[in-house]
CSV table of C-alpha atoms in Angstrom, one decimal:
chain,number,residue,atom,x,y,z
B,12,MET,CA,109.5,86.3,119.2
B,13,ARG,CA,109.2,89.7,121.0
B,14,THR,CA,112.2,91.9,120.7
B,15,LEU,CA,113.6,95.0,122.6
B,16,ARG,CA,115.2,98.1,121.2
B,17,ILE,CA,118.8,98.7,122.3
B,18,ARG,CA,117.8,101.8,124.2
B,19,THR,CA,115.1,99.9,126.1
B,20,PHE,CA,117.6,97.2,126.9
B,21,THR,CA,120.1,99.8,128.1
B,22,VAL,CA,117.5,101.5,130.4
B,23,LEU,CA,116.5,98.1,131.9
B,24,CYS,CA,120.1,97.3,132.6
B,25,PHE,CA,120.7,100.7,134.2
B,26,PHE,CA,117.5,100.3,136.3
B,27,PHE,CA,118.7,96.8,137.4
B,28,ILE,CA,122.1,98.1,138.4
B,29,LEU,CA,120.4,100.7,140.6
B,30,LEU,CA,117.7,98.3,142.0
B,31,LEU,CA,119.7,95.3,143.0
B,32,PRO,CA,122.0,97.0,145.6
B,33,TRP,CA,118.9,98.6,147.1
B,34,ILE,CA,117.2,95.2,147.4
B,35,PHE,CA,120.3,93.8,149.1
B,36,PHE,CA,120.3,96.8,151.5
B,37,LEU,CA,116.6,96.4,152.4
B,38,THR,CA,117.1,92.7,152.9
B,39,THR,CA,120.0,93.2,155.3
B,40,HIS,CA,118.1,96.0,157.1
B,41,TYR,CA,115.1,93.7,157.6
B,42,MET,CA,117.2,90.8,158.9
B,43,ASP,CA,118.9,93.2,161.3
B,44,THR,CA,115.8,95.1,162.6
B,45,LYS,CA,112.9,92.8,161.6
B,46,THR,CA,111.2,95.7,160.0
B,47,LEU,CA,111.4,97.7,156.8
B,48,SER,CA,110.8,101.0,158.6
B,49,PHE,CA,113.7,103.4,159.0
B,50,THR,CA,112.1,105.5,161.7
B,51,LYS,CA,113.5,103.3,164.4
B,52,ASN,CA,116.9,104.9,163.9
B,53,GLN,CA,115.6,108.1,165.6
B,54,PRO,CA,114.9,106.5,169.0
B,55,GLN,CA,118.2,104.6,168.8
B,56,ASN,CA,120.0,107.9,168.3
B,57,GLY,CA,118.2,109.4,171.2
B,58,THR,CA,119.0,106.6,173.5
B,59,LEU,CA,122.7,106.8,172.4
B,60,GLN,CA,122.7,110.5,173.1
B,61,ARG,CA,121.2,110.0,176.6
B,62,GLN,CA,123.7,107.2,177.4
B,63,LEU,CA,126.5,109.4,176.2
B,64,THR,CA,125.4,112.3,178.4
B,65,GLU,CA,125.0,110.1,181.5
B,66,THR,CA,128.5,108.5,180.9
B,67,ILE,CA,130.1,112.0,180.5
B,68,HIS,CA,128.4,113.2,183.7
B,69,GLN,CA,129.5,110.1,185.6
B,70,ILE,CA,133.1,110.5,184.5
B,71,GLU,CA,133.2,114.2,185.3
B,72,ALA,CA,131.5,113.7,188.7
B,73,GLY,CA,133.9,110.9,189.7
B,74,SER,CA,137.1,112.6,188.7
B,75,ASP,CA,138.5,112.0,192.1
B,76,LYS,CA,137.7,108.3,191.8
B,77,TRP,CA,139.3,107.6,188.4
B,78,THR,CA,141.9,105.3,190.0
B,79,ASN,CA,139.3,103.6,192.3
B,80,ARG,CA,138.8,100.0,191.4
B,81,ASN,CA,135.2,99.8,192.5
B,82,TRP,CA,134.3,103.0,190.6
B,83,GLN,CA,136.1,101.6,187.5
B,84,ASN,CA,134.1,98.4,187.7
B,85,GLN,CA,130.9,100.3,188.0
B,86,LEU,CA,131.8,102.5,185.0
B,87,HIS,CA,132.8,99.3,183.0
B,88,LYS,CA,129.3,97.8,183.6
B,89,GLU,CA,127.6,101.0,182.4
B,90,LEU,CA,129.8,101.1,179.4
B,91,ARG,CA,129.0,97.5,178.5
B,92,LYS,CA,125.3,98.3,178.6
B,93,ALA,CA,125.8,101.2,176.2
B,94,LYS,CA,128.3,99.2,174.1
B,95,MET,CA,130.9,101.9,174.5
B,96,ASP,CA,134.4,102.1,175.7
B,97,VAL,CA,136.4,104.8,177.4
B,98,ALA,CA,140.0,105.9,177.8
B,99,ILE,CA,140.9,108.3,180.6
B,100,LEU,CA,144.2,110.0,180.2
B,101,SER,CA,146.2,112.3,182.5
B,102,GLU,CA,147.2,115.8,181.6
B,103,SER,CA,150.5,114.3,180.3
B,104,ASP,CA,148.5,111.8,178.1
B,105,GLN,CA,149.3,108.8,180.3
B,106,ASP,CA,146.6,106.1,180.7
B,107,ILE,CA,144.7,106.4,184.0
B,108,TYR,CA,142.0,104.0,183.0
B,109,ARG,CA,141.1,102.2,179.7
B,110,SER,CA,138.0,99.9,179.7
B,111,ASN,CA,139.2,98.1,176.5
B,112,PRO,CA,142.9,98.2,175.9
B,113,GLU,CA,142.4,96.7,172.4
B,114,ARG,CA,140.2,99.4,171.1
B,115,ARG,CA,142.4,102.1,169.7
B,116,GLY,CA,142.9,103.9,166.4
B,117,ALA,CA,141.6,106.8,164.5
B,118,LEU,CA,139.1,104.8,162.5
B,119,SER,CA,136.8,104.3,165.5
B,120,SER,CA,133.9,106.8,166.1
B,121,THR,CA,134.9,108.7,169.3
B,122,GLU,CA,133.8,111.6,171.5
B,123,ARG,CA,136.6,113.5,173.1
B,124,PHE,CA,136.5,116.0,175.9
B,125,SER,CA,138.7,117.4,178.7
B,126,VAL,CA,137.9,117.5,182.4
B,127,ILE,CA,138.9,120.8,184.0
B,128,GLU,CA,138.3,121.8,187.7
B,129,ASP,CA,139.2,125.3,189.0
B,130,GLY,CA,141.1,126.0,185.9
B,131,HIS,CA,143.3,123.0,186.3
B,132,LEU,CA,143.3,120.2,183.7
B,133,LEU,CA,142.5,117.0,185.4
B,134,GLY,CA,142.6,114.8,182.4
B,135,ARG,CA,141.4,114.0,178.9
B,136,VAL,CA,138.6,111.5,178.1
B,137,ILE,CA,138.1,109.5,174.9
B,138,LEU,CA,134.7,107.8,174.5
B,139,TYR,CA,134.6,105.1,171.9
B,140,LEU,CA,131.0,105.0,170.6
B,141,PRO,CA,129.2,101.8,169.5
B,142,LYS,CA,130.4,100.4,166.3
B,143,SER,CA,128.1,101.0,163.3
B,144,ASN,CA,126.8,97.9,161.5
B,145,PRO,CA,128.9,97.5,158.3
B,146,VAL,CA,126.7,94.7,156.9
B,147,PRO,CA,124.2,97.0,155.0
B,148,MET,CA,127.1,98.8,153.3
B,149,ILE,CA,128.8,95.5,152.4
B,150,SER,CA,125.5,94.2,151.1
B,151,ILE,CA,125.1,97.3,148.9
B,152,PHE,CA,128.6,96.7,147.5
B,153,PHE,CA,128.0,93.0,146.8
B,154,GLY,CA,124.6,93.9,145.3
B,155,LEU,CA,126.3,96.3,142.9
B,156,LEU,CA,129.0,93.8,141.9
B,157,LEU,CA,126.3,91.1,141.3
B,158,ALA,CA,124.2,93.6,139.2
B,159,PHE,CA,127.2,94.4,137.0
B,160,PHE,CA,128.0,90.7,136.6
B,161,VAL,CA,124.4,89.9,135.6
B,162,VAL,CA,124.2,92.8,133.2
B,163,GLY,CA,127.5,91.8,131.6
B,164,ILE,CA,126.3,88.2,131.1
B,165,GLU,CA,123.0,89.4,129.6
B,166,MET,CA,124.8,92.0,127.3
B,167,ARG,CA,127.1,89.2,126.1
B,168,ARG,CA,124.1,86.9,125.5
B,169,PHE,CA,121.8,89.4,123.8
B,170,LEU,CA,124.3,91.7,122.0
B,171,LEU,CA,127.8,90.3,121.7
B,172,LYS,CA,127.2,86.6,120.9
B,173,PRO,CA,124.7,87.3,118.0
B,174,LEU,CA,127.2,89.8,116.5
B,175,GLU,CA,130.1,87.3,116.9
B,176,LYS,CA,128.0,84.6,115.2
B,177,MET,CA,127.1,87.0,112.4
B,178,SER,CA,130.8,87.8,111.9
B,179,VAL,CA,131.6,84.0,111.7
B,180,ALA,CA,128.7,83.5,109.3
B,181,ALA,CA,130.0,86.3,107.1
B,182,ARG,CA,133.4,84.8,106.9
B,183,LYS,CA,132.0,81.3,106.1
B,184,ILE,CA,129.7,82.8,103.4
B,185,ALA,CA,132.8,84.6,101.9
B,186,ALA,CA,134.5,81.2,101.8
B,187,GLY,CA,131.5,79.8,99.8
B,188,ASP,CA,129.6,78.0,102.6
B,189,TRP,CA,126.0,79.1,102.0
B,190,ASP,CA,124.2,76.8,104.4
B,191,MET,CA,124.6,79.1,107.4
B,192,GLN,CA,122.1,79.4,110.3
B,193,LEU,CA,122.1,83.0,111.3
B,194,PRO,CA,121.7,83.7,115.0
B,195,LEU,CA,118.5,84.8,116.6
B,196,SER,CA,118.4,87.8,119.0
B,197,ARG,CA,115.9,89.5,121.2
B,198,ILE,CA,117.3,92.9,120.3
B,199,THR,CA,115.3,94.6,117.6
B,200,GLU,CA,118.3,96.3,115.8
B,201,ILE,CA,120.3,93.1,115.7
B,202,THR,CA,117.2,91.2,114.4
B,203,GLU,CA,116.8,93.8,111.7
B,204,VAL,CA,120.5,93.5,110.7
B,205,ARG,CA,120.0,89.7,110.7
B,206,ASP,CA,117.0,89.9,108.4
B,207,GLY,CA,118.9,92.3,106.1
B,208,PHE,CA,121.8,90.0,106.2
B,209,GLU,CA,119.6,87.0,105.3
B,210,VAL,CA,118.1,88.9,102.4
B,211,MET,CA,121.6,89.7,101.2
B,212,VAL,CA,122.6,86.0,101.5
B,213,LYS,CA,119.6,84.9,99.5
B,214,GLY,CA,120.4,87.4,96.9
B,215,LEU,CA,124.0,86.2,96.7
B,216,GLN,CA,122.8,82.6,96.5
B,217,LYS,CA,120.4,83.5,93.7
B,218,SER,CA,123.2,85.4,91.9
B,219,TYR,CA,125.6,82.6,92.4
B,220,ARG,CA,123.2,80.0,91.1
B,221,LYS,CA,122.4,82.3,88.1
B,222,GLN,CA,126.2,82.6,87.5
B,223,VAL,CA,126.6,78.8,87.6
B,224,GLU,CA,123.7,78.3,85.2
B,225,LEU,CA,125.1,80.9,82.8
B,226,GLU,CA,128.5,79.3,83.0
B,227,GLU,CA,127.0,75.9,82.2
B,228,GLU,CA,124.9,77.3,79.4
B,229,ARG,CA,127.9,79.1,78.0
B,230,ARG,CA,129.9,75.9,78.0
B,231,PHE,CA,127.0,74.1,76.4
B,232,VAL,CA,126.6,76.8,73.8
B,233,ILE,CA,130.3,76.7,72.9
B,234,ALA,CA,130.2,73.0,72.5
B,235,ALA,CA,127.0,73.0,70.5
B,236,VAL,CA,128.2,75.9,68.3
B,237,ALA,CA,131.5,74.1,67.6
B,238,HIS,CA,129.5,71.0,66.5
B,239,ASP,CA,127.1,73.0,64.4
B,240,LEU,CA,129.8,75.0,62.7
B,241,ARG,CA,131.9,72.0,62.0
B,242,THR,CA,129.3,70.1,59.9
B,243,PRO,CA,128.7,72.8,57.2
B,244,LEU,CA,132.3,73.9,57.2
B,245,PHE,CA,133.4,70.3,56.6
B,246,ALA,CA,130.9,70.0,53.8
B,247,LEU,CA,131.9,73.3,52.3
B,248,ARG,CA,135.6,72.4,52.4
B,249,GLY,CA,134.9,69.1,50.8
B,250,TYR,CA,133.0,70.6,47.8
B,251,LEU,CA,135.5,73.3,47.4
B,252,ASP,CA,138.3,70.7,47.4
B,253,GLY,CA,136.3,68.8,44.7
B,254,LEU,CA,136.1,72.0,42.6
B,255,GLU,CA,139.8,72.7,43.1
B,256,GLN,CA,140.9,69.1,42.2
B,257,GLY,CA,138.6,69.0,39.1
B,258,ILE,CA,136.3,66.3,40.3
B,259,ALA,CA,133.3,68.3,39.0
B,260,GLN,CA,134.2,68.3,35.3
B,261,SER,CA,130.8,68.8,33.7
B,262,PRO,CA,128.9,72.2,33.9
B,263,GLU,CA,126.0,70.5,35.6
B,264,LYS,CA,128.2,69.0,38.3
B,265,ILE,CA,130.1,72.3,38.8
B,266,THR,CA,126.7,74.1,39.1
B,267,LYS,CA,125.6,71.6,41.7
B,268,TYR,CA,128.8,72.0,43.7
B,269,VAL,CA,128.5,75.8,43.7
B,270,ALA,CA,124.9,75.6,44.8
B,271,VAL,CA,125.8,73.3,47.7
B,272,CYS,CA,128.6,75.7,48.7
B,273,LYS,CA,126.2,78.7,48.6
B,274,GLU,CA,123.7,76.7,50.7
B,275,LYS,CA,126.3,75.8,53.3
B,276,SER,CA,127.6,79.4,53.5
B,277,ALA,CA,124.0,80.7,53.9
B,278,GLN,CA,123.5,78.2,56.6
B,279,LEU,CA,126.7,79.4,58.4
B,280,ASP,CA,125.6,83.0,58.0
B,281,ARG,CA,122.2,82.2,59.5
B,282,LEU,CA,123.8,80.3,62.4
B,283,VAL,CA,126.2,83.2,63.1
B,284,GLU,CA,123.4,85.7,63.0
B,285,ASP,CA,121.3,83.6,65.4
B,286,LEU,CA,124.2,83.3,67.8
B,287,PHE,CA,124.9,87.0,67.7
B,288,THR,CA,121.3,87.9,68.5
B,289,PHE,CA,121.1,85.2,71.2
B,290,THR,CA,124.2,86.6,72.8
B,291,LYS,CA,122.9,90.1,72.8
B,292,MET,CA,119.6,89.1,74.3
B,293,GLU,CA,121.1,86.7,76.9
B,294,TYR,CA,124.3,88.2,78.1
B,295,LEU,CA,124.3,91.9,77.1
B,296,GLU,CA,122.2,94.7,78.6
B,297,THR,CA,120.9,95.9,75.3
B,298,LYS,CA,118.7,99.0,75.4
B,299,LEU,CA,115.5,98.7,73.4
B,300,ASN,CA,115.0,101.4,70.7
B,301,ASN,CA,111.3,101.8,71.5
B,302,LYS,CA,108.9,103.6,69.2
B,303,ALA,CA,105.5,103.0,67.8
B,304,ALA,CA,105.4,99.9,65.6
B,305,ASP,CA,102.7,98.3,63.5
B,306,LEU,CA,102.7,94.6,64.2
B,307,LYS,CA,100.7,94.0,61.0
B,308,LEU,CA,103.4,95.6,58.9
B,309,ILE,CA,106.1,93.6,60.7
B,310,PHE,CA,104.3,90.4,60.0
B,311,GLN,CA,103.9,91.4,56.3
B,312,LYS,CA,107.6,92.1,56.0
B,313,SER,CA,108.5,88.8,57.4
B,314,ILE,CA,106.1,87.0,55.1
B,315,ASP,CA,107.5,88.8,52.1
B,316,SER,CA,111.1,87.8,53.0
B,317,LEU,CA,110.0,84.2,53.4
B,318,SER,CA,107.8,84.0,50.3
B,319,PRO,CA,110.6,82.6,48.0
B,320,LEU,CA,111.2,79.7,50.4
B,321,ALA,CA,107.4,79.1,50.9
B,322,TRP,CA,106.9,79.3,47.1
B,323,GLN,CA,109.5,76.5,46.5
B,324,LYS,CA,107.5,74.3,48.9
B,325,HIS,CA,104.1,75.5,47.5
B,326,ILE,CA,103.1,76.7,51.0
B,327,SER,CA,100.6,79.5,51.3
B,328,ILE,CA,101.0,82.2,54.0
B,329,SER,CA,97.9,84.3,54.8
B,330,ASN,CA,98.1,87.4,57.0
B,331,HIS,CA,94.8,88.2,58.9
B,332,ALA,CA,96.2,91.0,61.0
B,333,ALA,CA,93.9,93.9,62.1
B,334,ASP,CA,94.8,97.5,61.4
B,335,ASP,CA,95.0,98.6,65.1
B,336,CYS,CA,97.9,96.3,66.2
B,337,ILE,CA,100.1,99.3,67.3
B,338,ILE,CA,102.7,98.6,70.0
B,339,ASN,CA,105.8,100.2,71.5
B,340,GLY,CA,108.9,98.3,70.6
B,341,ASP,CA,112.2,97.9,68.8
B,342,THR,CA,111.2,97.3,65.2
B,343,HIS,CA,114.4,95.6,64.3
B,344,LEU,CA,114.2,93.0,67.1
B,345,LEU,CA,110.5,92.5,66.6
B,346,GLU,CA,111.1,91.8,62.9
B,347,ARG,CA,113.8,89.3,63.9
B,348,ALA,CA,111.4,87.6,66.3
B,349,MET,CA,108.5,87.3,63.9
B,350,ASN,CA,110.8,86.2,61.1
B,351,ASN,CA,112.1,83.4,63.3
B,352,LEU,CA,108.6,82.2,64.1
B,353,LEU,CA,107.5,82.2,60.5
B,354,ASP,CA,110.8,80.7,59.3
B,355,ASN,CA,110.3,77.8,61.8
B,356,ALA,CA,106.7,77.3,60.5
B,357,VAL,CA,107.8,77.3,56.9
B,358,ARG,CA,110.6,74.8,57.6
B,359,HIS,CA,108.4,72.4,59.4
B,360,THR,CA,105.3,72.7,57.2
B,361,PRO,CA,105.2,70.0,54.4
B,362,SER,CA,104.8,70.9,50.8
B,363,TYR,CA,101.4,72.3,49.7
B,364,GLY,CA,100.8,73.2,53.4
B,365,GLU,CA,99.3,76.4,54.8
B,366,ILE,CA,100.4,79.0,57.4
B,367,VAL,CA,97.8,81.4,58.9
B,368,VAL,CA,98.8,84.5,60.9
B,369,HIS,CA,96.3,86.3,63.1
B,370,CYS,CA,96.8,89.6,65.0
B,371,TYR,CA,94.3,91.6,66.9
B,372,LYS,CA,93.9,94.1,69.8
B,373,ASP,CA,92.4,92.7,73.0
B,374,GLY,CA,92.1,95.3,75.7
B,375,ASN,CA,95.5,96.5,76.6
B,376,LYS,CA,97.3,93.7,74.7
B,377,VAL,CA,98.0,93.0,71.0
B,378,LYS,CA,97.7,89.2,70.6
B,379,PHE,CA,99.0,87.2,67.7
B,380,THR,CA,98.9,83.6,66.6
B,381,ILE,CA,100.8,81.6,64.0
B,382,ARG,CA,99.4,78.3,62.9
B,383,ASP,CA,100.9,75.8,60.5
B,384,THR,CA,99.8,72.4,59.1
B,385,GLY,CA,103.0,70.6,60.0
B,386,PRO,CA,103.3,67.6,62.3
B,387,GLY,CA,103.3,69.8,65.4
B,388,PHE,CA,105.3,69.1,68.6
B,389,SER,CA,105.7,65.8,70.4
B,390,SER,CA,105.0,65.6,74.2
B,391,GLU,CA,108.7,65.5,74.8
B,392,GLU,CA,109.4,68.6,72.7
B,393,LEU,CA,106.7,70.9,74.1
B,394,PRO,CA,108.4,71.6,77.5
B,395,ARG,CA,111.8,72.3,75.8
B,396,VAL,CA,110.8,74.2,72.7
B,397,PHE,CA,112.3,77.4,74.1
B,398,ASP,CA,115.5,75.9,75.4
B,399,PRO,CA,118.7,77.2,73.7
B,400,LEU,CA,120.0,75.0,70.9
B,401,TYR,CA,117.3,72.3,71.6
B,402,ARG,CA,115.9,70.6,68.5
B,403,GLY,CA,113.6,67.6,68.3
B,404,GLU,CA,115.9,65.7,65.9
B,405,GLU,CA,118.0,63.3,67.8
B,406,SER,CA,120.7,63.2,65.2
B,407,ARG,CA,121.1,67.0,65.4
B,408,ASN,CA,121.3,67.1,61.6
B,409,ARG,CA,120.5,70.3,59.7
B,410,SER,CA,118.1,68.9,57.1
B,411,THR,CA,115.6,71.5,58.2
B,412,GLY,CA,118.2,74.3,58.2
B,413,GLY,CA,117.5,75.4,61.8
B,414,SER,CA,120.1,76.5,64.4
B,415,GLY,CA,118.1,75.6,67.4
B,416,LEU,CA,118.0,79.2,68.6
B,417,GLY,CA,115.2,80.8,66.6
B,418,LEU,CA,112.3,80.1,69.0
B,419,THR,CA,114.5,81.0,72.0
B,420,ILE,CA,115.5,84.3,70.5
B,421,SER,CA,111.8,85.1,69.6
B,422,GLN,CA,110.6,84.3,73.1
B,423,ARG,CA,113.2,86.5,74.8
B,424,ILE,CA,112.6,89.4,72.4
B,425,VAL,CA,108.8,89.2,73.2
B,426,SER,CA,109.6,89.0,76.9
B,427,ARG,CA,111.9,92.0,76.7
B,428,HIS,CA,108.9,93.9,75.3
B,429,GLY,CA,106.8,93.0,78.4
B,430,GLY,CA,104.9,90.2,76.6
B,431,GLU,CA,104.7,86.4,76.5
B,432,LEU,CA,105.1,83.7,74.0
B,433,ALA,CA,103.8,80.1,74.3
B,434,VAL,CA,103.5,77.1,72.0
B,435,ARG,CA,101.1,74.2,71.8
B,436,ASN,CA,99.5,71.9,69.2
B,437,HIS,CA,96.3,73.0,67.4
B,438,SER,CA,93.3,70.8,68.0
B,439,GLU,CA,93.0,70.3,64.2
B,440,GLY,CA,96.7,69.4,63.8
B,441,GLY,CA,99.9,71.4,63.4
B,442,ALA,CA,101.8,73.7,65.7
B,443,LEU,CA,100.2,76.9,67.2
B,444,LEU,CA,102.4,79.7,68.5
B,445,GLU,CA,100.5,82.3,70.6
B,446,GLY,CA,101.8,85.5,72.1
B,447,TRP,CA,100.9,89.0,73.2
B,448,ILE,CA,102.7,92.4,73.6
B,449,PRO,CA,101.3,95.5,75.4
B,450,VAL,CA,99.6,98.0,73.2
B,451,ALA,CA,101.3,101.3,72.5
B,452,ASN,CA,101.2,104.0,75.3
B,453,PRO,CA,99.1,106.9,73.9
B,454,HIS,CA,101.4,109.3,75.7
């Protein structure tokens, strides 16, 4: 849709206001004279002047016949032809002869002169000239009124109504009604405001939807955390009550109770740590402490920290990382991410299994893969692997020791570093985690 600038619209309105009265005047002039030429007025003025001179001469020459009825009738005929009227007054301003008694007043166009003979004032003469045609002036006035009326309607249509509708839309949006149809306009500036307003509304809608999603996720996280904290706390309290009440009497039973309590406390500690990290990554604007980091060294630290757990299950972890895997990143967060990925692999890999880590530079990316020999992911689990607090176990038990946040945290840490993390099943069996992070900037 073509649009006009406000200044162009204003100039057009001004031009229309000037043009319409002129069109009305020309139309009236043409209807009156049957021509658009204005030169005809000159002969008309000459004829009037000639008739006026003849009438004045006739009145002056017939001063002795002013009261003569025949002379008055003859003068009346001449005046009718010239469309004029006359009033002859005595020296004392008394009417001697008046061709049209109804034609009086100062508003009429007149020619006044006195008739003097031998120094003696005979009388005064008032000639009422032909009435000018008022139709052209009236047409100009009505044309001007019509022009203002049309311009007012168009200004309301193009300027005021769209602005009024935008004002109504703003109030409805403020009240929470997002499904608003913003008005169209042929004025460029209003269209630009409408487009900007539409972008703002879409941004508000997106922000509102994000807020709703965060609120739903927050409620879900609170409910899930309450459930996940309750199970180990309940078990911990039961075993501590057993120790307090002397149920565990033998040293072996006491040792078992203490071991279970330590395991549950460690599980609680891990859950709280995961929740803290998840909250920082999801809800807080944490600034990354970026510096050069060796991804090979980060993987090795994670492997070393998980070696005791892997040794208990007789799982071998091999690190095939290259020496040039240098990236820019927050070392603490990256260690947390890789530790979560390896911890997930160790927990889901059966005894006497194997975990293989690869890391290498590929162009401007440092790519890494973690493959285990576990059961892999089901088709239902793959689309939801990175969902917060999602686990494949339908009973939500903690037999594997996970919190359901490890992979989510890792994915968001990698994403904060400008990279990506994906998961799939390896063709030879087991789960395969693949990711990449941009290489370190040499500057």
